[in-house]
Tab-separated table of C-alpha atoms in Angstrom:
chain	number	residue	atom	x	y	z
U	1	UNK	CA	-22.316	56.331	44.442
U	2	UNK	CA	-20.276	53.453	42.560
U	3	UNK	CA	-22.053	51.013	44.397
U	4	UNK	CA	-24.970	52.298	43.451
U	5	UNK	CA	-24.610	52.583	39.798
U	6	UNK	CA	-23.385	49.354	39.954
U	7	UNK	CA	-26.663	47.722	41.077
U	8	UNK	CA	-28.461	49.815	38.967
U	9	UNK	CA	-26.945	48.482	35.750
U	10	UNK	CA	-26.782	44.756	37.519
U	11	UNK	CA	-31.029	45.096	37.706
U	12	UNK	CA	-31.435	46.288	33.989
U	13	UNK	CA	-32.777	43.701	31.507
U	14	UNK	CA	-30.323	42.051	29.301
U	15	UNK	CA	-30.998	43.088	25.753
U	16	UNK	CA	-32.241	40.547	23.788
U	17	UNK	CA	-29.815	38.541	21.450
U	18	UNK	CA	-30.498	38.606	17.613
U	19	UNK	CA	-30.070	35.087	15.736
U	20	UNK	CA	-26.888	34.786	13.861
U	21	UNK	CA	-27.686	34.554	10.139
U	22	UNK	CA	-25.743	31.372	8.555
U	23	UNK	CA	-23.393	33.887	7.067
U	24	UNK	CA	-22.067	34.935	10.313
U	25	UNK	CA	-22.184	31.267	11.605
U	26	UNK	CA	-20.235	30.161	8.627
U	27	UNK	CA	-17.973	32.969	8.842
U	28	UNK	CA	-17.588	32.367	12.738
U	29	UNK	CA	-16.243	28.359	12.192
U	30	UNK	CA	-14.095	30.055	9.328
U	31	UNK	CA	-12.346	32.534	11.062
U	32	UNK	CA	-12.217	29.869	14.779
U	33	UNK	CA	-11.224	26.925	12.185
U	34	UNK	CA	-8.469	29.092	11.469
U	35	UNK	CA	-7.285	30.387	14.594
U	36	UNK	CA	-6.545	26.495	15.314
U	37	UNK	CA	-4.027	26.341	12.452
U	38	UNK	CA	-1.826	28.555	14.402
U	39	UNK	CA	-1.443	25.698	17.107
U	40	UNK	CA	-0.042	23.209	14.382
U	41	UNK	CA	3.408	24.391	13.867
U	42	UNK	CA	5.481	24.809	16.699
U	43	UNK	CA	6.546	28.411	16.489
U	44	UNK	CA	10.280	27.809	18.443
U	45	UNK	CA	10.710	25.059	15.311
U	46	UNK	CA	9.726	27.720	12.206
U	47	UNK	CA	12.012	30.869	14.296
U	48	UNK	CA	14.676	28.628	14.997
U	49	UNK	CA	14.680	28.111	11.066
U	50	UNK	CA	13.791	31.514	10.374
U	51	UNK	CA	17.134	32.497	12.580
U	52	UNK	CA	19.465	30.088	11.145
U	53	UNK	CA	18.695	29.995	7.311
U	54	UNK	CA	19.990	33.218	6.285
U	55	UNK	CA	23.595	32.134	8.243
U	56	UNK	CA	23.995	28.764	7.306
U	57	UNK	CA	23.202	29.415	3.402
U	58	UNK	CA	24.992	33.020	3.301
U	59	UNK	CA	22.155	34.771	2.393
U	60	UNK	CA	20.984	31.955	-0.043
U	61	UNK	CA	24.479	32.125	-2.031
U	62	UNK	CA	25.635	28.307	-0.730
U	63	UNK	CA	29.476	28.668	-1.459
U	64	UNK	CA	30.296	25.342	-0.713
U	65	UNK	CA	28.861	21.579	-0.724
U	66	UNK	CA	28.835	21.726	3.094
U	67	UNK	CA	26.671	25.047	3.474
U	68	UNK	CA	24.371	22.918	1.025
U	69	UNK	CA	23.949	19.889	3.468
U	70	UNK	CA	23.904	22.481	6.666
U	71	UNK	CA	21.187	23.722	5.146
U	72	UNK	CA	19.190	20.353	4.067
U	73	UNK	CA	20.353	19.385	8.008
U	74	UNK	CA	18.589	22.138	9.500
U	75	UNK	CA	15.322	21.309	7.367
U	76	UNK	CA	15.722	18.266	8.396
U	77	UNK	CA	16.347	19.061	11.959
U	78	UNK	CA	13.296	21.334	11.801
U	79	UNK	CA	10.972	19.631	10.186
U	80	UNK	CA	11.562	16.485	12.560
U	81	UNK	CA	11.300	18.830	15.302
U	82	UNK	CA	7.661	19.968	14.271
U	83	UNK	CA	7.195	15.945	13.928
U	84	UNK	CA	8.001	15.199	17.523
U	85	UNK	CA	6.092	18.264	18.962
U	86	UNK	CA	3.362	17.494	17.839
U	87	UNK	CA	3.257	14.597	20.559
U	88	UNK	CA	2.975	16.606	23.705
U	89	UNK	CA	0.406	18.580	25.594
U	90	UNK	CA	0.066	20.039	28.219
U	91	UNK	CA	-2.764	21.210	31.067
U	92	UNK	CA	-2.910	23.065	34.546
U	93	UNK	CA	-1.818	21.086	37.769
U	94	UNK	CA	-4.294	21.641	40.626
U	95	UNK	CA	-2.124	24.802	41.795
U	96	UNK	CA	-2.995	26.038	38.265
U	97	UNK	CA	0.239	25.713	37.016
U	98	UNK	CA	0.911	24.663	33.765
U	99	UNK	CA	2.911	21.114	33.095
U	100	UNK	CA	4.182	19.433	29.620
U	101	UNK	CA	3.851	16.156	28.888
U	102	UNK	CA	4.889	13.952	26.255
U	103	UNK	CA	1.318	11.514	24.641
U	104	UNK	CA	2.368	7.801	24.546
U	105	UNK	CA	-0.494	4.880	23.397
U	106	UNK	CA	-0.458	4.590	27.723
U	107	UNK	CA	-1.657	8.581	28.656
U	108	UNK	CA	0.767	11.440	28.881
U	109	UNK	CA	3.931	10.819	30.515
U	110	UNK	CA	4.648	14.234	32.559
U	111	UNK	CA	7.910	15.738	31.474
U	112	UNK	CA	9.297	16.669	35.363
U	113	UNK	CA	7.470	13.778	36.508
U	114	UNK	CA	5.860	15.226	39.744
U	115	UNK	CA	2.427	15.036	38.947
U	116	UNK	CA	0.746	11.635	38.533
U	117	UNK	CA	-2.172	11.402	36.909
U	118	UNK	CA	-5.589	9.339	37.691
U	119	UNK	CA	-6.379	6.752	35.163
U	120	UNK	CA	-9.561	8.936	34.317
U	121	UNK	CA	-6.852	11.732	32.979
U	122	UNK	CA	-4.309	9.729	31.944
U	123	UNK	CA	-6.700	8.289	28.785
U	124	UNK	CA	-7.673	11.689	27.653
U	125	UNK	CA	-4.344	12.201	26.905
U	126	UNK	CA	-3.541	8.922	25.236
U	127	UNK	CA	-1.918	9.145	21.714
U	128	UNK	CA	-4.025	7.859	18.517
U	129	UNK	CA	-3.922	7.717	15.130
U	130	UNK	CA	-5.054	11.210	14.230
U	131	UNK	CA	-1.975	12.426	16.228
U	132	UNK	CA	0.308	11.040	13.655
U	133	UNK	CA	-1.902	12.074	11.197
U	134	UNK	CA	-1.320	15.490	12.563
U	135	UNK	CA	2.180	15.314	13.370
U	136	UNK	CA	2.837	14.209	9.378
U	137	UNK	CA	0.899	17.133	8.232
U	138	UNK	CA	2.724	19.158	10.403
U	139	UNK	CA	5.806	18.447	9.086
U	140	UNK	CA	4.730	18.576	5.625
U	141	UNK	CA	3.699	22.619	6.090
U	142	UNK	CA	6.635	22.610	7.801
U	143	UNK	CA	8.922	21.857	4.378
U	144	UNK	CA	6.216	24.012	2.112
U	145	UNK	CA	6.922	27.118	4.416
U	146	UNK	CA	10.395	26.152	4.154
U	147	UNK	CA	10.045	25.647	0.249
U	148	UNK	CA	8.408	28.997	0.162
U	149	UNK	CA	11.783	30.498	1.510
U	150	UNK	CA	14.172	31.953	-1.171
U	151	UNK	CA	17.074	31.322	0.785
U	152	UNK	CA	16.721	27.727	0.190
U	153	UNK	CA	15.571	27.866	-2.943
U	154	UNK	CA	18.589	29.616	-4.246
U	155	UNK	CA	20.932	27.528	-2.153
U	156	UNK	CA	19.571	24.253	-3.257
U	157	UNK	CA	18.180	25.090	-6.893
U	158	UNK	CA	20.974	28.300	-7.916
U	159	UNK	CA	19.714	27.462	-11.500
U	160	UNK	CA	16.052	25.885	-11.664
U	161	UNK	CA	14.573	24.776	-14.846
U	162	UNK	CA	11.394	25.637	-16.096
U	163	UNK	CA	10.042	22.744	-14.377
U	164	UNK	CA	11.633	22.957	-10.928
U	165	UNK	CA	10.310	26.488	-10.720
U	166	UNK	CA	6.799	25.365	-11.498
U	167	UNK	CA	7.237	22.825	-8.769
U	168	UNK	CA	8.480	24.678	-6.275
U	169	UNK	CA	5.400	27.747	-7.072
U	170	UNK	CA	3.075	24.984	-6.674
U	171	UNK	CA	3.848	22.064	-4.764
U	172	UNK	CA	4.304	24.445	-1.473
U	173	UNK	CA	0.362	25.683	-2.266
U	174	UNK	CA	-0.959	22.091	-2.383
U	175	UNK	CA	0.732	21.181	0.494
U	176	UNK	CA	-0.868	24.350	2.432
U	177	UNK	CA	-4.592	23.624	1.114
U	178	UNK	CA	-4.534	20.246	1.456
U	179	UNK	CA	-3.389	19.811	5.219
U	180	UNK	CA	-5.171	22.893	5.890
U	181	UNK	CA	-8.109	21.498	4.648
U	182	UNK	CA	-7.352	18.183	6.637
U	183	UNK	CA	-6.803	20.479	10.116
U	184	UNK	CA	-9.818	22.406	9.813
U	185	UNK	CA	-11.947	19.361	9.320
U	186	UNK	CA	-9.868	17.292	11.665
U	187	UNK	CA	-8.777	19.900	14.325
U	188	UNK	CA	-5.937	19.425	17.201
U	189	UNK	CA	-7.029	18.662	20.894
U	190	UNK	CA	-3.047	19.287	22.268
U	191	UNK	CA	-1.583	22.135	23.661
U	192	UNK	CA	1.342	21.092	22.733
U	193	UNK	CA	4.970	22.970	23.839
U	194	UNK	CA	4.580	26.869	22.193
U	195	UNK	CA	0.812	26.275	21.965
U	196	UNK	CA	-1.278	28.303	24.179
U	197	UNK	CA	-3.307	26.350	27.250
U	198	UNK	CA	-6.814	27.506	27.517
U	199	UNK	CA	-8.525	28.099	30.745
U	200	UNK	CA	-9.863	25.231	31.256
């Protein structure tokens, strides 16, 4: 009986497909544009922060001069961190498995260093200029999320003047539009460490 519905539905006609208007088109490289800003900020590097800022600056209170530069050390630490990730990638071994590399201006150099790859593969990893493009950006969202985080702000600027609130309100929005903007036009090809690996 299964089997039989089962052919039935394989041998009806497929229902013809309406054009998109350019609405939905637009709408469609919107919403994909940004599903690929997701993939530029590696997640352990912004939870790690998220984890450690409340404890290192007391709940943004700062005590002392040292929770001050534990605090500028783990932006630091993080935003470097978001830098340097932005270098690997990754893709699927012929068992499927998944492996990490690391891009260098020769092809990716694979991190457990049992897989060689063909010449052919090896340059469609190589590292270029828009990949320190990206990592820059990358680190500059990093320090606007991290600018957006009271915690900080109260730790590093207890008493802001008029000014230094007006920076840090808008400063942390440029920063977002702009390398947005530069990420949507100029999208990532990595699957970098925390990014997911597509199928193919």
């Amino acid at each position: 009986m299964a089997e039989t519905q089962h052919l039935l539905i394989a041998s009806l006609p497929e229902a013809p497909r309406k054009p998109k208007s350019k609405v939905q088109k637009v709408a469609r490289k919107a919403f994909k544009g940004t599903a690929h800003l997701s993939n530029l900020l590696p997640t352990g590097s912004v939870m790690g922060f998220q984890i450690m800022c409340p404890v290192l600056t007391h709940q943004g209170q700062c005590p002392t001069v040292a929770s001050r530069w534990l605090t500028c050390f783990l932006v630091f630490v993080c935003a470097v961190s978001c830098f340097l990730l932005s270098f690997t990638d990754s893709f699927r071994d012929p068992r499927g498995k998944v492996r990490y590399g690391l891009a260098t201006p020769s092809g990716l150099m694979v991190m457990d260093g049992t897989i060689t790859l063909t010449e052919e593969e090896k340059e469609k990893y190589k590292l270029r200029f828009i990949d320190f493009l990206h990592a820059i950006m990358s680190m500059l969202v990093f320090f606007a999320i991290s600018m957006f985080d009271q915690n900080v702000i109260r730790c590093l600027f207890p008493v802001p003047s008029e000014d230094t609130k007006e920076l840090l309100t808008g400063l942390p929005f440029i920063i977002g539009v702009v390398c947005g903007g530069f990420f949507l036009v100029f999208p990532t090809r990595r699957h970098g460490i925390g990014s997911p690996l597509t199928k193919e």
